[in-house]
């Protein structure tokens, strides 16, 4: 993954920059390249189901070998949820303030190439009930992501209750599948420069300037939300839970944050964050070894913000008014989607389909906007990864401090 390094970023940027004049001047002649964009979106969708399923099962099955680990496990999960939710709320508020996707004239419908299937569930209770799959295989085949996540969570927890031999048998297989999926994900992501070219041509052929303006405001909205999470929300959490100085912590985690910025991959950064947390923040190995790998897989504060803001943006561009229930669903599914996102470059985009489908949006018009979001995603992905990693290091310190307190009370 590191091999791509900066050169991959530059390739994407170059492809984006060249595609704009190419699309403006030769849009019609290059129309056939739109298929490349479409193929790329299909590749992204192809990896969602196995990636999300095995990421969740493996992460959950890893815990609970002892009473202590179980306690640490629940605390960690609790903290992961709270910090990601707080981050999503920042994105949500900012989105409702800026409204980046208003007044866009996107040609959608029968006389356009962009189609939209709207499938609005009637309410929150119905959505919650529908999360339970009546047939898990059917849910897998239909890419019913919330049901898949639900079943994977049950499966992962149940795996901790079977005999160690049975558990190991399965985990041997499922961890291999996950690793293979990461390899495939990296291949697909390596194709981004080509995919982006096709997607930008398509964007220019099928939209007008109002859409590009809204994309600019989307970048501002998400970028600002990420800055707020990194400079205000995360330090505040660190301070509130541990009374530690956030500036000192940031300095201690410097190497991890810089590695995340350079690789855009939480997984690739994991060894560096483990080292920083253990050596610079003094968190013991048993906690670091548990929380950091788990965090790199399922705790993604910034990706959660991205899933929410991205999905709201898509809905707004397509002219949907999202009421309270719908926004609540976005928050909830963005959290789940961030759990299922892989810690590799741009992987957050793969799971955004989960969020939009939960609010009933599907079709090539939505795919198309996702493609454009992807085209401008690189700088935002770099920010996200650093924030995701930083959130994991804070979680490790928070849990360790609370364990210290627990140990102190047990001793006294
Ligand atoms: N690149 C991010 C990470 O590795 C995931 C994302 O695309 O949001 O943490």
Coordinates of C-alpha atoms and ligand atoms in Angstrom, one line a residue:
X1 CA 0.0 0.0 0.0
X2 CA 2.8 2.3 0.9
X3 CA 4.2 1.7 -2.6
X4 CA 1.6 4.0 -4.1
X5 CA 2.9 6.8 -1.8
X6 CA 2.5 10.2 -3.1
X7 CA 2.8 9.3 -6.7
X8 CA -0.7 7.7 -6.7
X9 CA -2.1 10.9 -5.3
X10 CA -0.4 12.9 -8.0
X11 CA -1.7 10.5 -10.7
X12 CA -5.3 11.0 -9.5
X13 CA -4.8 14.7 -9.4
X14 CA -3.3 14.7 -12.8
X15 CA -6.1 12.6 -14.2
X16 CA -8.6 15.0 -12.7
X17 CA -6.9 18.1 -14.0
X18 CA -6.5 16.6 -17.5
X19 CA -10.1 15.3 -17.6
X20 CA -11.6 18.7 -17.1
X21 CA -10.4 20.4 -20.3
X22 CA -10.7 17.0 -22.2
X23 CA -14.4 16.8 -21.1
X24 CA -15.2 20.5 -21.9
X25 CA -13.6 20.4 -25.3
X26 CA -14.0 16.8 -26.5
X27 CA -16.8 15.6 -24.2
X28 CA -18.9 14.1 -27.0
X29 CA -15.9 12.3 -28.7
X30 CA -14.8 10.9 -25.4
X31 CA -18.2 9.7 -24.4
X32 CA -17.1 6.1 -24.6
X33 CA -14.8 6.7 -21.7
X34 CA -17.9 7.1 -19.5
X35 CA -18.0 3.3 -19.5
X36 CA -14.7 3.3 -17.6
X37 CA -16.3 5.4 -14.9
X38 CA -19.3 3.1 -14.7
X39 CA -17.1 0.0 -14.6
X40 CA -15.1 1.5 -11.8
X41 CA -18.2 2.2 -9.7
X42 CA -19.2 -1.5 -10.3
X43 CA -15.8 -2.6 -9.1
X44 CA -16.2 -0.5 -5.9
X45 CA -19.6 -2.1 -5.3
X46 CA -18.2 -5.5 -5.9
X47 CA -16.0 -5.4 -2.8
X48 CA -18.5 -4.1 -0.3
X49 CA -20.2 -7.3 0.8
X50 CA -17.2 -9.5 1.6
X51 CA -15.1 -6.6 3.0
X52 CA -17.7 -5.4 5.4
X53 CA -18.9 -8.9 6.5
X54 CA -15.4 -10.2 7.3
X55 CA -14.1 -7.0 8.8
X56 CA -16.9 -7.1 11.4
X57 CA -16.8 -10.8 12.1
X58 CA -13.0 -10.8 12.6
X59 CA -13.0 -7.7 14.7
X60 CA -15.7 -8.9 17.1
X61 CA -14.4 -12.5 17.3
X62 CA -11.0 -11.2 18.4
X63 CA -12.2 -10.3 21.9
X64 CA -13.3 -11.9 25.1
X65 CA -10.6 -14.4 26.0
X66 CA -10.7 -13.2 29.6
X67 CA -12.8 -11.2 32.0
X68 CA -10.4 -8.3 31.8
X69 CA -10.3 -8.3 28.0
X70 CA -14.0 -8.4 27.9
X71 CA -14.2 -5.4 30.2
X72 CA -11.7 -3.5 28.1
X73 CA -13.5 -4.6 25.0
X74 CA -16.8 -3.1 26.0
X75 CA -15.2 0.1 27.2
X76 CA -13.4 0.4 24.0
X77 CA -16.5 -0.2 21.9
X78 CA -18.4 2.3 24.0
X79 CA -15.8 4.9 23.5
X80 CA -15.5 4.2 19.8
X81 CA -19.3 4.7 19.4
X82 CA -19.4 7.9 21.4
X83 CA -16.5 9.6 19.7
X84 CA -17.7 8.6 16.2
X85 CA -21.2 9.8 17.0
X86 CA -19.9 13.1 18.3
X87 CA -17.9 13.5 15.0
X88 CA -21.0 12.7 12.9
X89 CA -23.1 15.3 14.8
X90 CA -20.5 17.9 13.9
X91 CA -20.8 17.0 10.2
X92 CA -24.6 17.0 10.4
X93 CA -24.8 20.4 12.0
X94 CA -22.4 21.9 9.6
X95 CA -24.2 20.3 6.6
X96 CA -27.5 21.8 7.7
X97 CA -25.8 25.1 8.1
X98 CA -24.1 25.2 4.7
X99 CA -26.5 23.1 2.6
X100 CA -23.9 22.4 -0.1
X101 CA -26.2 20.5 -2.4
X102 CA -29.1 23.0 -2.8
X103 CA -30.2 24.4 -6.1
X104 CA -28.4 21.9 -8.3
X105 CA -30.0 21.1 -11.6
X106 CA -29.1 17.5 -12.3
X107 CA -31.0 16.0 -15.2
X108 CA -32.5 12.8 -13.7
X109 CA -35.4 10.8 -15.1
X110 CA -36.7 9.0 -18.1
X111 CA -35.3 11.4 -20.7
X112 CA -31.9 11.4 -19.1
X113 CA -29.1 8.8 -18.8
X114 CA -29.2 9.2 -15.0
X115 CA -31.8 7.1 -13.3
X116 CA -33.0 7.1 -9.8
X117 CA -35.0 4.5 -7.8
X118 CA -36.5 5.9 -4.8
X119 CA -37.6 3.5 -2.2
X120 CA -38.7 5.3 0.9
X121 CA -39.3 3.2 4.0
X122 CA -42.2 4.5 6.0
X123 CA -40.5 5.1 9.3
X124 CA -37.8 4.3 11.8
X125 CA -39.5 1.3 13.3
X126 CA -39.9 -0.3 9.9
X127 CA -36.3 0.3 9.1
X128 CA -35.2 -1.2 12.4
X129 CA -37.4 -4.3 12.0
X130 CA -36.2 -4.7 8.4
X131 CA -32.6 -4.8 9.6
X132 CA -33.3 -8.3 10.8
X133 CA -32.8 -10.5 7.7
X134 CA -35.4 -13.2 7.3
X135 CA -32.8 -15.0 5.2
X136 CA -29.1 -14.0 5.6
X137 CA -28.1 -15.5 2.3
X138 CA -30.8 -13.4 0.5
X139 CA -29.5 -10.3 2.3
X140 CA -26.0 -11.1 1.1
X141 CA -27.2 -11.6 -2.5
X142 CA -29.3 -8.4 -2.5
X143 CA -26.6 -6.4 -0.9
X144 CA -28.9 -5.5 2.0
X145 CA -26.1 -3.9 4.0
X146 CA -27.8 -3.2 7.3
X147 CA -29.0 -6.8 7.5
X148 CA -25.6 -8.0 6.6
X149 CA -24.0 -5.9 9.3
X150 CA -26.6 -7.1 11.8
X151 CA -25.9 -10.7 11.0
X152 CA -22.2 -10.2 10.9
X153 CA -22.3 -8.7 14.4
X154 CA -24.3 -11.6 15.7
X155 CA -22.0 -14.1 14.0
X156 CA -18.9 -12.4 15.4
X157 CA -20.2 -12.4 18.9
X158 CA -21.4 -16.0 18.6
X159 CA -17.9 -17.0 17.4
X160 CA -16.6 -16.0 20.8
X161 CA -18.9 -18.5 22.5
X162 CA -17.9 -21.7 20.6
X163 CA -15.0 -23.9 21.5
X164 CA -11.5 -22.4 20.8
X165 CA -10.9 -25.1 18.1
X166 CA -14.1 -24.2 16.2
X167 CA -13.4 -20.5 16.5
X168 CA -9.9 -20.9 15.2
X169 CA -11.1 -23.1 12.4
X170 CA -13.4 -20.3 11.2
X171 CA -11.1 -17.4 11.9
X172 CA -8.3 -19.0 9.9
X173 CA -10.6 -18.9 6.9
X174 CA -12.3 -15.5 7.6
X175 CA -9.0 -13.7 8.3
X176 CA -7.6 -15.0 5.0
X177 CA -10.7 -13.9 3.1
X178 CA -10.4 -10.4 4.7
X179 CA -6.7 -10.2 3.7
X180 CA -7.6 -11.2 0.2
X181 CA -10.3 -8.6 0.1
X182 CA -7.8 -6.0 1.2
X183 CA -5.6 -7.0 -1.7
X184 CA -8.5 -6.7 -4.2
X185 CA -9.5 -3.4 -2.6
X186 CA -6.0 -2.1 -3.2
X187 CA -6.1 -3.2 -6.8
X188 CA -9.4 -1.4 -7.3
X189 CA -8.1 1.7 -5.6
X190 CA -5.0 1.6 -7.8
X191 CA -7.4 2.1 -10.7
X192 CA -8.7 5.4 -9.3
X193 CA -6.8 7.6 -11.7
X194 CA -8.4 5.8 -14.7
X195 CA -11.8 5.6 -13.0
X196 CA -11.7 9.3 -12.2
X197 CA -10.9 10.2 -15.8
X198 CA -14.1 8.4 -17.0
X199 CA -16.1 9.8 -14.2
X200 CA -15.1 13.4 -14.7
X201 CA -15.9 13.1 -18.5
X202 CA -19.3 11.8 -17.5
X203 CA -19.8 14.6 -15.0
X204 CA -19.0 17.3 -17.6
X205 CA -21.2 15.7 -20.2
X206 CA -24.2 15.3 -18.0
X207 CA -24.2 18.3 -15.7
X208 CA -23.8 22.1 -15.6
X209 CA -21.8 24.5 -13.6
X210 CA -24.3 24.5 -10.6
X211 CA -23.3 20.9 -9.8
X212 CA -19.6 21.8 -9.8
X213 CA -20.3 24.7 -7.5
X214 CA -22.1 22.4 -5.1
X215 CA -19.2 20.0 -5.2
X216 CA -16.9 22.9 -4.1
X217 CA -19.3 23.6 -1.1
X218 CA -19.3 19.9 -0.3
X219 CA -15.5 20.0 0.0
X220 CA -15.7 23.0 2.2
X221 CA -18.4 21.4 4.4
X222 CA -16.6 18.1 4.9
X223 CA -13.2 19.8 5.2
X224 CA -14.4 22.2 7.9
X225 CA -16.2 19.4 9.8
X226 CA -13.0 17.3 9.8
X227 CA -10.9 20.3 11.0
X228 CA -13.4 20.8 13.9
X229 CA -13.2 17.1 14.8
X230 CA -9.4 17.1 14.8
X231 CA -8.8 20.4 16.6
X232 CA -11.8 20.6 18.9
X233 CA -13.8 17.4 19.4
X234 CA -11.0 14.8 19.8
X235 CA -8.8 17.0 22.0
X236 CA -11.9 17.8 24.1
X237 CA -12.6 14.1 24.6
X238 CA -9.0 13.4 25.6
X239 CA -9.1 16.2 28.1
X240 CA -12.6 15.3 29.5
X241 CA -11.8 11.7 30.0
X242 CA -8.2 11.8 31.1
X243 CA -7.3 15.4 32.0
X244 CA -4.3 15.1 29.8
X245 CA -2.9 17.9 27.7
X246 CA -4.0 17.4 24.0
X247 CA -1.0 19.3 22.7
X248 CA 1.4 17.0 24.4
X249 CA -0.6 14.0 23.1
X250 CA -0.5 15.3 19.6
X251 CA 3.2 15.7 19.8
X252 CA 3.6 12.2 21.1
X253 CA 1.5 10.9 18.2
X254 CA 3.3 13.0 15.6
X255 CA 4.9 10.0 13.7
X256 CA 1.6 8.2 13.5
X257 CA -0.3 11.3 12.3
X258 CA 2.3 12.0 9.6
X259 CA 2.4 8.4 8.5
X260 CA -1.4 8.5 8.1
X261 CA -1.1 11.7 6.1
X262 CA 1.4 10.1 3.8
X263 CA -0.2 6.7 3.3
X264 CA -4.0 7.5 3.6
X265 CA -4.3 4.1 5.2
X266 CA -5.1 3.4 8.8
X267 CA -4.0 -0.2 8.4
X268 CA -0.6 0.8 7.0
X269 CA -0.2 3.3 9.8
X270 CA -1.2 0.8 12.5
X271 CA 2.4 -0.3 13.4
X272 CA 3.5 3.3 13.9
X273 CA 0.5 4.2 16.0
X274 CA 1.1 1.1 18.2
X275 CA 4.7 2.2 18.7
X276 CA 3.7 5.9 19.5
X277 CA 0.9 4.8 21.9
X278 CA 3.1 2.4 23.7
X279 CA 6.4 4.2 23.8
X280 CA 5.4 7.8 23.9
X281 CA 2.1 7.7 25.8
X282 CA 3.1 4.8 28.0
X283 CA 0.0 2.7 27.4
X284 CA 0.8 -1.0 28.2
X285 CA 1.2 -3.5 25.5
X286 CA -1.9 -5.5 26.4
X287 CA -4.1 -2.5 25.8
X288 CA -2.3 -1.2 22.8
X289 CA -2.2 -4.6 21.1
X290 CA -6.0 -4.8 21.4
X291 CA -7.2 -1.3 20.9
X292 CA -5.1 -0.1 18.0
X293 CA -5.7 -3.0 15.6
X294 CA -9.4 -3.0 16.5
X295 CA -9.5 0.8 16.1
X296 CA -7.7 0.7 12.7
X297 CA -10.4 -1.7 11.5
X298 CA -13.6 -0.4 13.1
X299 CA -13.1 3.0 14.7
X300 CA -13.1 5.7 12.1
X301 CA -14.3 9.0 13.4
X302 CA -13.5 11.0 10.3
X303 CA -14.8 8.3 7.9
X304 CA -18.1 8.4 9.9
X305 CA -18.4 12.1 9.3
X306 CA -17.6 11.5 5.6
X307 CA -20.3 8.8 5.3
X308 CA -22.9 11.2 6.8
X309 CA -21.9 14.4 4.9
X310 CA -21.5 12.5 1.6
X311 CA -24.8 10.8 1.9
X312 CA -26.6 14.0 2.9
X313 CA -25.0 15.7 -0.1
X314 CA -26.1 13.1 -2.5
X315 CA -29.6 13.3 -1.2
X316 CA -29.7 17.1 -1.4
X317 CA -28.3 17.2 -4.9
X318 CA -31.0 14.8 -6.0
X319 CA -33.6 17.1 -4.4
X320 CA -34.5 15.1 -1.3
X321 CA -35.7 17.0 1.8
X322 CA -34.5 14.9 4.6
X323 CA -36.6 15.2 7.7
X324 CA -35.6 14.3 11.3
X325 CA -36.1 10.5 10.9
X326 CA -34.1 10.4 7.7
X327 CA -31.3 12.4 9.2
X328 CA -31.3 10.1 12.2
X329 CA -31.0 7.1 9.9
X330 CA -28.1 8.8 8.2
X331 CA -26.3 9.2 11.6
X332 CA -27.0 5.6 12.5
X333 CA -26.0 4.1 9.2
X334 CA -23.0 6.3 8.8
X335 CA -21.7 4.9 12.1
X336 CA -22.3 1.4 10.9
X337 CA -20.7 2.1 7.5
X338 CA -17.6 3.6 9.2
X339 CA -17.3 0.3 11.2
X340 CA -17.4 -1.7 8.0
X341 CA -15.0 0.6 6.1
X342 CA -11.5 -0.8 5.5
X343 CA -8.5 1.2 6.6
X344 CA -7.0 1.6 3.2
X345 CA -7.0 4.7 0.9
X346 CA -10.4 5.9 -0.2
X347 CA -12.1 2.9 1.3
X348 CA -14.7 5.1 3.0
X349 CA -16.3 5.7 -0.4
X350 CA -17.0 2.0 -0.8
X351 CA -19.4 1.9 2.0
X352 CA -21.3 5.1 1.3
X353 CA -23.8 3.1 -0.7
X354 CA -24.9 1.6 2.6
X355 CA -26.0 5.0 3.9
X356 CA -27.8 6.2 0.8
X357 CA -29.6 2.9 0.3
X358 CA -30.8 3.1 3.9
X359 CA -32.6 6.4 3.1
X360 CA -34.0 4.8 0.1
X361 CA -31.8 6.2 -2.7
X362 CA -30.4 4.0 -5.4
X363 CA -29.7 4.3 -9.1
X364 CA -27.2 5.6 -11.6
X365 CA -27.8 9.2 -10.6
X366 CA -26.6 8.4 -7.1
X367 CA -23.7 6.4 -8.4
X368 CA -22.7 9.3 -10.6
X369 CA -22.5 11.7 -7.7
X370 CA -20.5 9.2 -5.7
X371 CA -18.1 9.1 -8.7
X372 CA -17.6 12.8 -8.5
X373 CA -17.2 12.7 -4.7
X374 CA -14.5 10.2 -5.4
X375 CA -12.8 12.4 -8.0
X376 CA -12.2 15.1 -5.4
X377 CA -11.7 12.7 -2.5
X378 CA -7.9 12.6 -2.2
X379 CA -7.1 15.5 0.1
X380 CA -10.2 14.7 2.2
X381 CA -9.1 11.1 2.5
X382 CA -5.7 12.2 3.7
X383 CA -7.3 14.3 6.4
X384 CA -9.7 11.5 7.3
X385 CA -7.0 8.9 7.8
X386 CA -5.0 11.1 10.1
X387 CA -8.1 11.8 12.2
X388 CA -9.1 8.2 12.2
X389 CA -5.7 7.1 13.5
X390 CA -5.6 10.0 16.0
X391 CA -9.0 8.9 17.4
X392 CA -7.6 5.4 17.9
X393 CA -4.7 6.7 19.9
X394 CA -7.0 8.8 22.1
X395 CA -9.2 5.7 22.7
X396 CA -6.2 3.7 23.9
X397 CA -5.2 6.4 26.3
X398 CA -8.8 6.9 27.6
X399 CA -9.3 3.2 28.2
X400 CA -5.9 2.8 29.8
X401 CA -6.6 5.7 32.2
X402 CA -9.9 4.2 33.2
X403 CA -8.3 0.8 33.7
X404 CA -5.7 2.5 35.9
X405 CA -8.5 4.0 38.0
X406 CA -10.2 0.6 38.2
X407 CA -6.9 -1.0 39.3
X408 CA -6.4 1.7 41.9
X409 CA -9.9 1.2 43.4
X410 CA -9.4 -2.6 43.5
X411 CA -6.1 -2.2 45.3
X412 CA -7.4 0.4 47.9
Ligands
LIG1 N1 -8.4 6.0 4.2 C1 -9.2 5.9 5.4 C2 -8.4 5.2 6.4 O1 -7.6 4.4 6.1 C3 -10.5 5.3 5.2 C4 -11.5 6.2 4.4 O2 -11.4 6.2 3.2 O3 -12.2 6.9 5.0 O4 -8.6 5.4 7.6

